[in-house]
Amino acid sequence: MTHRSSSNDRTALVVVAHHRADSLTAHTARRTADRLEAAGYRVDLLDLHAEGFDPRMTTADQPDWGDREKAYSDEARAHMRRVLDADVVVAVFPVYWQSVPALLKGWIDRVWNYGFAYGRSKPRLAGKRMLWLGLAGATADDPITEEMHALLETSLSEGIASYCGFSHSAVGLLTDAEERPQRVDAEGGLLVGDAVAGAEREAQYADFDRRAREAVEKFLAAEGVAA
């Protein structure tokens, strides 16, 4: 668990879902935490893999539709408190199969549970704001990216955040996340280009960081928060 102090009472929970600490996903999560801190948030950085979170549903955390006051496992309740304490939640993850990786999906399944995140006439998470930052290997000009963004908005913003009472949710799709450009051809085949290296790769990283920063700033601006 990583906490960053701030003079502001607002708190942002930044959740990173990747198995490697040196990944572009982890790098983007750290940069996002810095951007939120600069905007006046106290940041709680949650690295699910580093903290050893188990995404597998357990008997203790299986929803009990007859008891919305069920006491879930200690691990799930600890994460519930971190979500409850946050004004803003930002999830940073690689896009797998036009969805979130199992690590993040399992966190939502176990923590955003019945009686806590949904299942009440007055949602406990009402009024919170959510940003989903998904890193995709597809190139920006690949037609699949528009479909991918729409699908993620439907499943994440509408299917999860809105359902749990969040006042605002947005998906920032960050394309060109791979060293080798990827796109799907007209027949559905995957075309993988040559690896980008040297100065070209550095320029690609800089452009990626710029787009990630703009996604965060756009999200904050939509909420009337000075960036």
Coordinates of N, CA and C in Angstrom, one line a residue:
M1 N 0.9 -1.2 0.0 CA 0.0 0.0 0.0 C 0.9 1.2 0.0
T2 N 0.6 2.1 -0.9 CA 1.4 3.4 -1.0 C 0.5 4.6 -0.9
H3 N 0.8 5.4 0.1 CA 0.0 6.6 0.3 C 0.9 7.8 0.0
R4 N 0.4 8.8 -0.6 CA 1.1 10.1 -0.9 C 0.3 11.2 -0.2
S5 N 1.0 12.0 0.6 CA 0.4 13.0 1.4 C 0.0 14.2 0.5
S6 N -1.0 15.0 0.9 CA -1.4 16.2 0.2 C -2.2 17.0 1.2
S7 N -2.2 18.3 1.0 CA -2.8 19.2 1.9 C -4.3 19.2 1.7
N8 N -4.8 18.6 0.6 CA -6.2 18.5 0.2 C -6.8 17.3 0.9
D9 N -8.1 17.4 1.2 CA -8.8 16.3 1.8 C -9.3 15.3 0.7
R10 N -9.2 15.6 -0.5 CA -9.6 14.7 -1.6 C -8.7 13.5 -1.7
T11 N -9.2 12.3 -1.9 CA -8.4 11.2 -2.1 C -8.6 10.5 -3.4
A12 N -7.6 10.0 -4.0 CA -7.7 9.2 -5.3 C -7.1 7.9 -5.0
L13 N -7.8 6.8 -5.4 CA -7.3 5.5 -5.4 C -6.9 5.1 -6.8
V14 N -5.6 4.9 -7.0 CA -5.1 4.5 -8.3 C -4.7 3.0 -8.2
V15 N -5.5 2.2 -9.0 CA -5.3 0.7 -9.0 C -4.6 0.3 -10.2
V16 N -3.4 -0.4 -10.1 CA -2.7 -0.9 -11.2 C -2.8 -2.4 -11.3
A17 N -3.2 -2.9 -12.4 CA -3.4 -4.3 -12.6 C -2.4 -4.9 -13.7
H18 N -1.2 -5.2 -13.2 CA -0.2 -5.8 -14.1 C 0.8 -6.6 -13.2
H19 N 1.3 -7.7 -13.8 CA 2.2 -8.6 -13.1 C 3.6 -8.1 -13.0
R20 N 4.0 -7.1 -13.8 CA 5.4 -6.6 -13.8 C 5.5 -5.1 -13.4
A21 N 6.4 -4.9 -12.5 CA 6.6 -3.6 -11.9 C 7.3 -2.6 -13.0
D22 N 8.0 -3.2 -14.0 CA 8.6 -2.4 -15.0 C 7.8 -2.3 -16.3
S23 N 6.5 -2.6 -16.2 CA 5.7 -2.5 -17.4 C 5.3 -1.1 -17.7
L24 N 4.8 -0.8 -18.9 CA 4.3 0.5 -19.3 C 3.0 0.8 -18.5
T25 N 2.3 -0.3 -18.2 CA 1.1 -0.1 -17.3 C 1.5 0.5 -16.0
A26 N 2.5 -0.1 -15.3 CA 2.9 0.4 -14.0 C 3.5 1.8 -14.1
H27 N 4.2 2.0 -15.1 CA 4.8 3.4 -15.4 C 3.6 4.4 -15.5
T28 N 2.6 4.0 -16.3 CA 1.5 4.9 -16.5 C 0.7 5.2 -15.2
A29 N 0.6 4.1 -14.4 CA -0.1 4.3 -13.1 C 0.7 5.3 -12.2
R30 N 2.0 5.1 -12.2 CA 2.8 6.0 -11.3 C 2.7 7.5 -11.8
R31 N 2.8 7.7 -13.1 CA 2.6 9.0 -13.7 C 1.2 9.6 -13.4
T32 N 0.2 8.7 -13.5 CA -1.2 9.2 -13.1 C -1.3 9.6 -11.7
A33 N -0.6 8.8 -10.8 CA -0.6 9.2 -9.4 C 0.1 10.6 -9.2
D34 N 1.1 10.8 -9.9 CA 1.8 12.1 -9.8 C 0.9 13.2 -10.3
R35 N 0.2 13.0 -11.4 CA -0.7 14.0 -11.9 C -1.8 14.3 -11.0
L36 N -2.4 13.3 -10.3 CA -3.5 13.5 -9.4 C -2.9 14.2 -8.1
E37 N -1.8 13.9 -7.7 CA -1.2 14.5 -6.5 C -0.9 16.0 -6.8
A38 N -0.5 16.3 -8.1 CA -0.3 17.7 -8.5 C -1.6 18.5 -8.5
A39 N -2.7 17.8 -8.8 CA -4.0 18.4 -8.8 C -4.6 18.5 -7.4
G40 N -3.9 18.1 -6.4 CA -4.4 18.3 -5.0 C -4.9 17.1 -4.3
Y41 N -4.8 15.9 -4.9 CA -5.3 14.7 -4.3 C -4.3 14.0 -3.4
R42 N -4.8 13.4 -2.3 CA -4.0 12.5 -1.6 C -4.1 11.1 -2.3
V43 N -3.0 10.5 -2.7 CA -3.1 9.3 -3.6 C -2.8 8.1 -2.8
D44 N -3.7 7.1 -3.0 CA -3.5 5.7 -2.5 C -3.2 4.9 -3.7
L45 N -2.0 4.4 -3.8 CA -1.6 3.6 -5.0 C -1.6 2.2 -4.7
L46 N -2.6 1.5 -5.3 CA -2.8 0.1 -5.0 C -2.3 -0.8 -6.2
D47 N -1.2 -1.5 -6.0 CA -0.6 -2.4 -7.0 C -1.1 -3.8 -6.6
L48 N -2.1 -4.3 -7.3 CA -2.8 -5.5 -7.0 C -1.8 -6.7 -6.9
H49 N -0.9 -6.8 -7.9 CA 0.0 -7.9 -8.0 C 1.1 -7.8 -6.9
A50 N 1.6 -6.6 -6.7 CA 2.7 -6.4 -5.6 C 2.1 -6.7 -4.2
E51 N 0.8 -6.3 -4.0 CA 0.2 -6.5 -2.7 C -0.3 -8.0 -2.5
G52 N -0.2 -8.8 -3.6 CA -0.5 -10.2 -3.5 C -2.0 -10.4 -3.4
F53 N -2.8 -9.5 -4.1 CA -4.3 -9.8 -4.1 C -4.6 -11.0 -4.9
D54 N -5.5 -11.8 -4.3 CA -5.9 -13.1 -5.0 C -7.2 -12.8 -5.7
P55 N -7.2 -12.8 -7.1 CA -8.4 -12.5 -7.8 C -9.5 -13.6 -7.8
R56 N -9.1 -14.7 -7.3 CA -10.1 -15.9 -7.4 C -11.2 -15.7 -6.3
M57 N -12.4 -15.9 -6.7 CA -13.5 -15.8 -5.8 C -13.4 -16.9 -4.8
T58 N -13.7 -16.6 -3.5 CA -13.7 -17.5 -2.4 C -15.1 -17.7 -1.9
T59 N -15.2 -18.8 -1.1 CA -16.5 -19.1 -0.5 C -16.9 -17.9 0.5
A60 N -15.9 -17.4 1.2 CA -16.1 -16.3 2.1 C -16.6 -15.0 1.4
D61 N -16.2 -14.8 0.1 CA -16.6 -13.6 -0.6 C -17.7 -13.9 -1.7
Q62 N -18.3 -15.1 -1.7 CA -19.4 -15.3 -2.6 C -20.6 -14.5 -2.1
P63 N -21.2 -13.7 -3.0 CA -22.4 -12.9 -2.6 C -23.5 -13.8 -2.0
D64 N -24.1 -13.2 -0.9 CA -25.2 -13.9 -0.3 C -26.4 -13.0 -0.6
W65 N -27.3 -13.4 -1.5 CA -28.4 -12.6 -2.0 C -29.4 -12.5 -0.9
G66 N -29.4 -13.3 0.1 CA -30.3 -13.2 1.2 C -29.8 -12.4 2.4
D67 N -28.6 -11.9 2.3 CA -28.0 -11.1 3.4 C -27.0 -10.1 2.8
R68 N -27.5 -8.9 2.6 CA -26.6 -7.9 2.1 C -25.7 -7.3 3.1
E69 N -25.9 -7.7 4.4 CA -25.0 -7.3 5.5 C -23.9 -8.3 5.7
K70 N -23.8 -9.2 4.8 CA -22.8 -10.3 5.0 C -21.4 -9.7 5.3
A71 N -20.7 -10.3 6.2 CA -19.3 -9.9 6.5 C -18.3 -10.7 5.6
Y72 N -17.8 -10.0 4.7 CA -16.9 -10.7 3.7 C -15.5 -10.9 4.4
S73 N -14.6 -11.5 3.6 CA -13.3 -11.8 4.2 C -12.5 -10.5 4.6
D74 N -11.6 -10.7 5.4 CA -10.8 -9.6 5.9 C -10.1 -8.9 4.7
E75 N -9.6 -9.6 3.8 CA -8.9 -9.1 2.6 C -9.9 -8.2 1.8
A76 N -11.0 -8.7 1.5 CA -12.0 -8.0 0.7 C -12.5 -6.7 1.5
R77 N -12.7 -6.8 2.8 CA -13.1 -5.7 3.6 C -12.0 -4.6 3.6
A78 N -10.8 -5.0 3.7 CA -9.7 -4.0 3.7 C -9.7 -3.2 2.4
H79 N -9.9 -3.9 1.3 CA -10.0 -3.2 0.0 C -11.3 -2.4 -0.2
M80 N -12.4 -2.8 0.4 CA -13.6 -2.1 0.4 C -13.4 -0.7 1.1
R81 N -12.6 -0.7 2.2 CA -12.4 0.5 2.9 C -11.6 1.5 2.0
R82 N -10.6 1.0 1.3 CA -9.8 1.8 0.4 C -10.7 2.5 -0.7
V83 N -11.6 1.7 -1.2 CA -12.5 2.2 -2.2 C -13.5 3.3 -1.6
L84 N -14.0 2.9 -0.4 CA -14.9 3.8 0.3 C -14.2 5.1 0.6
D85 N -13.0 5.1 0.9 CA -12.2 6.3 1.3 C -11.9 7.2 0.1
A86 N -12.0 6.8 -1.1 CA -11.6 7.5 -2.2 C -12.7 8.3 -2.8
D87 N -12.4 9.5 -3.2 CA -13.3 10.4 -4.0 C -13.3 10.0 -5.5
V88 N -12.1 9.6 -5.9 CA -11.8 9.3 -7.3 C -11.1 7.9 -7.3
V89 N -11.6 7.0 -8.2 CA -10.9 5.8 -8.4 C -10.4 5.7 -9.9
V90 N -9.1 5.4 -10.1 CA -8.5 5.3 -11.4 C -7.9 3.9 -11.5
A91 N -8.4 3.1 -12.5 CA -7.9 1.8 -12.8 C -7.0 1.9 -14.0
V92 N -5.8 1.4 -13.9 CA -4.8 1.4 -15.0 C -4.5 -0.1 -15.3
F93 N -4.7 -0.5 -16.6 CA -4.6 -1.9 -16.9 C -4.3 -2.1 -18.4
P94 N -3.7 -3.2 -18.8 CA -3.6 -3.6 -20.2 C -5.0 -4.2 -20.7
V95 N -5.3 -3.8 -21.9 CA -6.6 -4.4 -22.4 C -6.3 -5.8 -22.9
Y96 N -7.0 -6.8 -22.4 CA -7.0 -8.1 -22.8 C -8.3 -8.5 -23.4
W97 N -8.3 -9.0 -24.6 CA -9.5 -9.4 -25.3 C -10.6 -8.4 -25.2
Q98 N -10.3 -7.1 -25.4 CA -11.2 -6.0 -25.3 C -11.9 -5.9 -23.9
S99 N -11.2 -6.3 -22.9 CA -11.7 -6.3 -21.6 C -10.5 -6.0 -20.6
V100 N -10.8 -6.2 -19.3 CA -9.8 -6.0 -18.3 C -9.1 -7.4 -18.0
P101 N -7.9 -7.4 -17.5 CA -7.2 -8.6 -17.1 C -7.9 -9.3 -15.9
A102 N -7.6 -10.6 -15.8 CA -8.3 -11.3 -14.7 C -8.0 -10.7 -13.3
L103 N -6.8 -10.2 -13.1 CA -6.4 -9.6 -11.9 C -7.4 -8.5 -11.5
L104 N -7.7 -7.6 -12.4 CA -8.6 -6.5 -12.1 C -10.1 -7.0 -12.1
K105 N -10.4 -7.9 -12.9 CA -11.8 -8.4 -12.9 C -12.1 -9.1 -11.6
G106 N -11.1 -9.9 -11.1 CA -11.3 -10.6 -9.8 C -11.4 -9.6 -8.6
W107 N -10.6 -8.5 -8.7 CA -10.7 -7.5 -7.7 C -12.1 -6.9 -7.7
I108 N -12.7 -6.6 -8.8 CA -14.0 -6.1 -8.9 C -15.0 -7.1 -8.4
D109 N -14.9 -8.4 -8.8 CA -15.8 -9.4 -8.3 C -15.8 -9.6 -6.8
R110 N -14.6 -9.6 -6.2 CA -14.5 -9.9 -4.8 C -14.8 -8.6 -3.9
V111 N -14.4 -7.5 -4.4 CA -14.4 -6.2 -3.6 C -15.7 -5.4 -3.9
W112 N -16.0 -5.3 -5.1 CA -17.2 -4.5 -5.4 C -18.4 -5.4 -5.3
N113 N -18.7 -5.8 -4.1 CA -19.6 -6.9 -3.8 C -21.0 -6.5 -3.5
Y114 N -21.9 -7.4 -3.5 CA -23.3 -7.2 -3.1 C -23.4 -6.7 -1.7
G115 N -24.1 -5.6 -1.5 CA -24.3 -5.0 -0.1 C -23.3 -3.9 0.1
F116 N -22.2 -3.9 -0.7 CA -21.2 -2.9 -0.5 C -21.3 -1.9 -1.8
A117 N -21.0 -2.4 -2.9 CA -20.9 -1.6 -4.1 C -22.3 -1.5 -4.8
Y118 N -23.1 -2.4 -4.6 CA -24.5 -2.4 -5.2 C -25.4 -3.2 -4.3
G119 N -26.7 -3.1 -4.6 CA -27.7 -3.9 -3.8 C -28.3 -3.1 -2.7
R120 N -28.2 -1.7 -2.7 CA -28.8 -0.9 -1.7 C -29.6 0.2 -2.4
S121 N -30.6 0.7 -1.7 CA -31.4 1.8 -2.3 C -30.6 3.1 -2.4
K122 N -29.7 3.2 -1.4 CA -28.8 4.4 -1.5 C -27.4 3.8 -1.6
P123 N -26.8 3.8 -2.8 CA -25.5 3.2 -3.0 C -24.4 3.8 -2.2
R124 N -23.5 3.0 -1.6 CA -22.5 3.5 -0.7 C -21.4 4.3 -1.6
L125 N -21.3 4.0 -2.8 CA -20.3 4.6 -3.7 C -20.9 5.8 -4.5
A126 N -22.1 6.2 -4.2 CA -22.7 7.3 -4.9 C -21.9 8.5 -4.9
G127 N -21.8 9.2 -6.0 CA -21.1 10.5 -6.1 C -19.6 10.4 -6.4
K128 N -19.0 9.2 -6.3 CA -17.6 9.0 -6.6 C -17.4 9.0 -8.1
R129 N -16.1 9.2 -8.5 CA -15.8 9.4 -10.0 C -14.8 8.3 -10.3
M130 N -14.9 7.8 -11.6 CA -14.1 6.7 -12.0 C -13.5 7.0 -13.4
L131 N -12.2 6.7 -13.5 CA -11.5 6.7 -14.7 C -10.8 5.4 -15.0
W132 N -11.1 4.8 -16.2 CA -10.5 3.6 -16.6 C -9.4 3.9 -17.6
L133 N -8.2 3.6 -17.4 CA -7.1 3.8 -18.4 C -6.6 2.5 -18.9
G134 N -7.0 2.2 -20.1 CA -6.7 0.9 -20.7 C -5.6 1.1 -21.8
L135 N -4.5 0.3 -21.6 CA -3.4 0.3 -22.6 C -3.6 -0.8 -23.6
A136 N -3.7 -0.4 -24.9 CA -3.9 -1.3 -26.0 C -2.8 -1.4 -27.0
G137 N -2.5 -2.6 -27.5 CA -1.4 -2.7 -28.4 C -1.8 -2.2 -29.8
A138 N -3.1 -2.1 -30.1 CA -3.5 -1.7 -31.4 C -3.0 -0.2 -31.7
T139 N -2.8 0.0 -33.0 CA -2.4 1.4 -33.4 C -3.6 2.3 -33.4
A140 N -3.4 3.6 -33.3 CA -4.5 4.6 -33.2 C -5.4 4.6 -34.5
D141 N -4.8 4.2 -35.6 CA -5.6 4.2 -36.9 C -6.2 2.9 -37.2
D142 N -6.1 2.0 -36.3 CA -6.8 0.7 -36.5 C -8.3 0.8 -36.2
P143 N -9.2 0.5 -37.2 CA -10.6 0.7 -37.0 C -11.1 -0.1 -35.7
I144 N -10.4 -1.1 -35.3 CA -10.9 -1.8 -34.1 C -10.9 -1.0 -32.8
T145 N -10.0 0.1 -32.8 CA -9.9 0.9 -31.6 C -11.2 1.6 -31.2
E146 N -12.0 2.0 -32.2 CA -13.2 2.7 -32.0 C -14.2 1.7 -31.4
E147 N -14.3 0.5 -31.9 CA -15.2 -0.5 -31.4 C -14.7 -0.9 -30.0
M148 N -13.4 -1.0 -29.8 CA -12.9 -1.4 -28.4 C -13.3 -0.3 -27.4
H149 N -13.1 0.9 -27.7 CA -13.5 2.0 -26.8 C -14.9 2.0 -26.4
A150 N -15.8 1.8 -27.4 CA -17.2 1.7 -27.2 C -17.6 0.5 -26.3
L151 N -17.0 -0.6 -26.6 CA -17.2 -1.8 -25.8 C -16.8 -1.6 -24.3
L152 N -15.6 -1.0 -24.1 CA -15.1 -0.8 -22.8 C -16.0 0.2 -22.0
E153 N -16.5 1.3 -22.7 CA -17.4 2.2 -22.1 C -18.7 1.5 -21.6
T154 N -19.2 0.7 -22.5 CA -20.4 0.0 -22.1 C -20.2 -1.0 -20.9
S155 N -19.2 -1.8 -21.0 CA -19.0 -2.8 -19.9 C -18.5 -2.2 -18.6
L156 N -17.6 -1.1 -18.7 CA -17.0 -0.6 -17.5 C -17.7 0.6 -16.9
S157 N -18.0 1.6 -17.8 CA -18.7 2.8 -17.3 C -20.1 2.5 -17.0
E158 N -20.8 1.9 -17.9 CA -22.3 1.6 -17.7 C -22.5 0.4 -16.9
G159 N -21.8 -0.7 -17.2 CA -22.1 -2.0 -16.6 C -21.6 -2.1 -15.2
I160 N -20.6 -1.3 -14.8 CA -20.0 -1.4 -13.5 C -20.1 -0.1 -12.7
A161 N -19.4 1.0 -13.2 CA -19.4 2.2 -12.4 C -20.8 2.8 -12.2
S162 N -21.5 3.0 -13.3 CA -22.8 3.6 -13.2 C -23.8 2.7 -12.4
Y163 N -23.7 1.4 -12.5 CA -24.5 0.5 -11.8 C -24.3 0.6 -10.3
C164 N -23.0 1.0 -9.9 CA -22.6 1.1 -8.5 C -22.8 2.5 -8.0
G165 N -23.4 3.4 -8.8 CA -23.8 4.7 -8.3 C -22.8 5.8 -8.5
F166 N -21.7 5.5 -9.2 CA -20.7 6.6 -9.5 C -21.3 7.7 -10.3
S167 N -21.0 8.9 -10.0 CA -21.6 10.1 -10.7 C -21.0 10.3 -12.0
H168 N -19.8 9.8 -12.3 CA -19.1 10.0 -13.6 C -18.1 8.9 -13.8
S169 N -18.1 8.4 -15.0 CA -17.1 7.4 -15.3 C -16.7 7.6 -16.8
A170 N -15.4 7.4 -17.1 CA -14.9 7.5 -18.4 C -13.8 6.5 -18.7
V171 N -13.7 6.2 -19.9 CA -12.6 5.3 -20.4 C -11.6 6.0 -21.2
G172 N -10.4 6.0 -20.8 CA -9.3 6.5 -21.7 C -8.6 5.4 -22.3
L173 N -8.7 5.2 -23.6 CA -8.0 4.1 -24.3 C -6.7 4.6 -24.9
L174 N -5.6 4.1 -24.4 CA -4.3 4.5 -24.8 C -3.7 3.5 -25.8
T175 N -3.7 3.8 -27.0 CA -3.3 2.9 -28.1 C -1.8 3.0 -28.3
D176 N -1.2 2.1 -29.2 CA 0.2 2.1 -29.5 C 1.1 1.8 -28.3
A177 N 0.6 0.9 -27.4 CA 1.3 0.6 -26.2 C 2.4 -0.5 -26.4
E178 N 2.5 -1.1 -27.6 CA 3.5 -2.1 -27.8 C 4.7 -1.6 -28.7
E179 N 5.8 -2.2 -28.5 CA 7.0 -1.8 -29.3 C 6.8 -2.2 -30.8
R180 N 6.1 -3.2 -31.0 CA 5.7 -3.6 -32.4 C 4.3 -3.2 -32.7
P181 N 4.1 -2.3 -33.7 CA 2.8 -1.9 -34.1 C 1.9 -3.0 -34.5
Q182 N 0.6 -3.0 -34.0 CA -0.3 -4.1 -34.3 C -1.6 -3.5 -34.9
R183 N -2.1 -4.2 -35.9 CA -3.4 -3.8 -36.5 C -4.0 -5.0 -37.1
V184 N -5.3 -5.0 -37.2 CA -6.1 -6.1 -37.8 C -6.4 -5.7 -39.3
D185 N -6.1 -6.6 -40.2 CA -6.4 -6.3 -41.6 C -7.9 -6.6 -42.0
A186 N -8.3 -6.4 -43.2 CA -9.7 -6.5 -43.6 C -10.2 -7.9 -43.5
E187 N -9.3 -8.9 -43.5 CA -9.7 -10.3 -43.3 C -9.7 -10.8 -41.9
G188 N -9.4 -9.9 -41.0 CA -9.3 -10.2 -39.5 C -8.0 -10.8 -39.1
G189 N -7.0 -10.7 -40.0 CA -5.7 -11.2 -39.6 C -4.9 -10.1 -38.8
L190 N -4.1 -10.6 -37.9 CA -3.3 -9.6 -37.1 C -2.0 -9.4 -37.8
L191 N -1.7 -8.1 -38.1 CA -0.4 -7.7 -38.7 C 0.4 -7.0 -37.6
V192 N 1.6 -7.6 -37.4 CA 2.6 -7.1 -36.4 C 3.8 -6.6 -37.2
G193 N 4.1 -5.3 -36.9 CA 5.2 -4.6 -37.6 C 6.5 -4.9 -36.9
D194 N 7.5 -4.2 -37.4 CA 8.9 -4.3 -36.8 C 8.9 -3.5 -35.5
A195 N 9.8 -4.0 -34.6 CA 9.9 -3.3 -33.3 C 10.5 -1.9 -33.5
V196 N 10.0 -0.9 -32.8 CA 10.4 0.4 -32.8 C 11.6 0.6 -31.8
A197 N 12.6 1.2 -32.1 CA 13.8 1.3 -31.2 C 14.4 2.7 -31.3
G198 N 15.4 2.9 -30.4 CA 16.1 4.1 -30.5 C 15.3 5.4 -30.3
A199 N 15.7 6.4 -31.0 CA 15.0 7.7 -30.9 C 13.5 7.6 -31.3
E200 N 13.2 6.8 -32.2 CA 11.8 6.6 -32.6 C 11.0 6.0 -31.4
R201 N 11.6 5.1 -30.7 CA 10.9 4.5 -29.5 C 10.8 5.6 -28.4
E202 N 11.8 6.4 -28.2 CA 11.7 7.4 -27.2 C 10.6 8.4 -27.5
A203 N 10.5 8.7 -28.8 CA 9.4 9.7 -29.2 C 8.1 9.0 -29.0
Q204 N 8.0 7.7 -29.2 CA 6.7 7.0 -29.0 C 6.3 7.0 -27.5
Y205 N 7.3 6.8 -26.7 CA 7.1 6.9 -25.2 C 6.6 8.2 -24.8
A206 N 7.3 9.3 -25.3 CA 6.9 10.6 -25.0 C 5.5 10.9 -25.4
D207 N 5.1 10.5 -26.6 CA 3.8 10.7 -27.1 C 2.7 9.9 -26.3
F208 N 3.1 8.7 -25.9 CA 2.2 7.9 -25.0 C 2.0 8.6 -23.7
D209 N 3.0 9.1 -23.1 CA 2.9 9.8 -21.8 C 2.0 11.1 -22.0
R210 N 2.2 11.8 -23.1 CA 1.4 12.9 -23.3 C -0.1 12.6 -23.4
R211 N -0.4 11.5 -24.1 CA -1.8 11.1 -24.3 C -2.4 10.6 -23.0
A212 N -1.6 9.9 -22.2 CA -2.1 9.5 -20.9 C -2.3 10.7 -20.0
R213 N -1.5 11.7 -20.0 CA -1.6 12.9 -19.2 C -2.9 13.6 -19.6
E214 N -3.1 13.7 -20.9 CA -4.3 14.4 -21.4 C -5.6 13.7 -21.0
A215 N -5.5 12.4 -21.0 CA -6.7 11.6 -20.6 C -7.1 11.9 -19.1
V216 N -6.1 12.0 -18.3 CA -6.3 12.4 -16.8 C -6.8 13.8 -16.7
E217 N -6.2 14.7 -17.4 CA -6.6 16.1 -17.4 C -8.0 16.3 -17.9
K218 N -8.3 15.6 -18.9 CA -9.7 15.7 -19.5 C -10.7 15.2 -18.4
F219 N -10.4 14.1 -17.7 CA -11.2 13.6 -16.7 C -11.4 14.6 -15.6
L220 N -10.3 15.2 -15.1 CA -10.4 16.2 -14.0 C -11.1 17.4 -14.5
A221 N -10.9 17.9 -15.7 CA -11.6 19.0 -16.2 C -13.1 18.8 -16.2
A222 N -13.5 17.6 -16.6 CA -15.0 17.3 -16.6 C -15.6 17.3 -15.3
E223 N -14.8 17.2 -14.2 CA -15.3 17.3 -12.9 C -15.1 18.7 -12.2
G224 N -14.6 19.6 -13.0 CA -14.3 20.9 -12.5 C -13.1 21.0 -11.6
V225 N -12.2 20.1 -11.7 CA -11.0 20.1 -10.9 C -9.8 20.7 -11.7
A226 N -9.2 21.7 -11.1 CA -8.1 22.4 -11.8 C -6.9 21.5 -12.0
A227 N -6.4 21.3 -13.2 CA -5.3 20.4 -13.4 C -4.0 21.2 -13.4

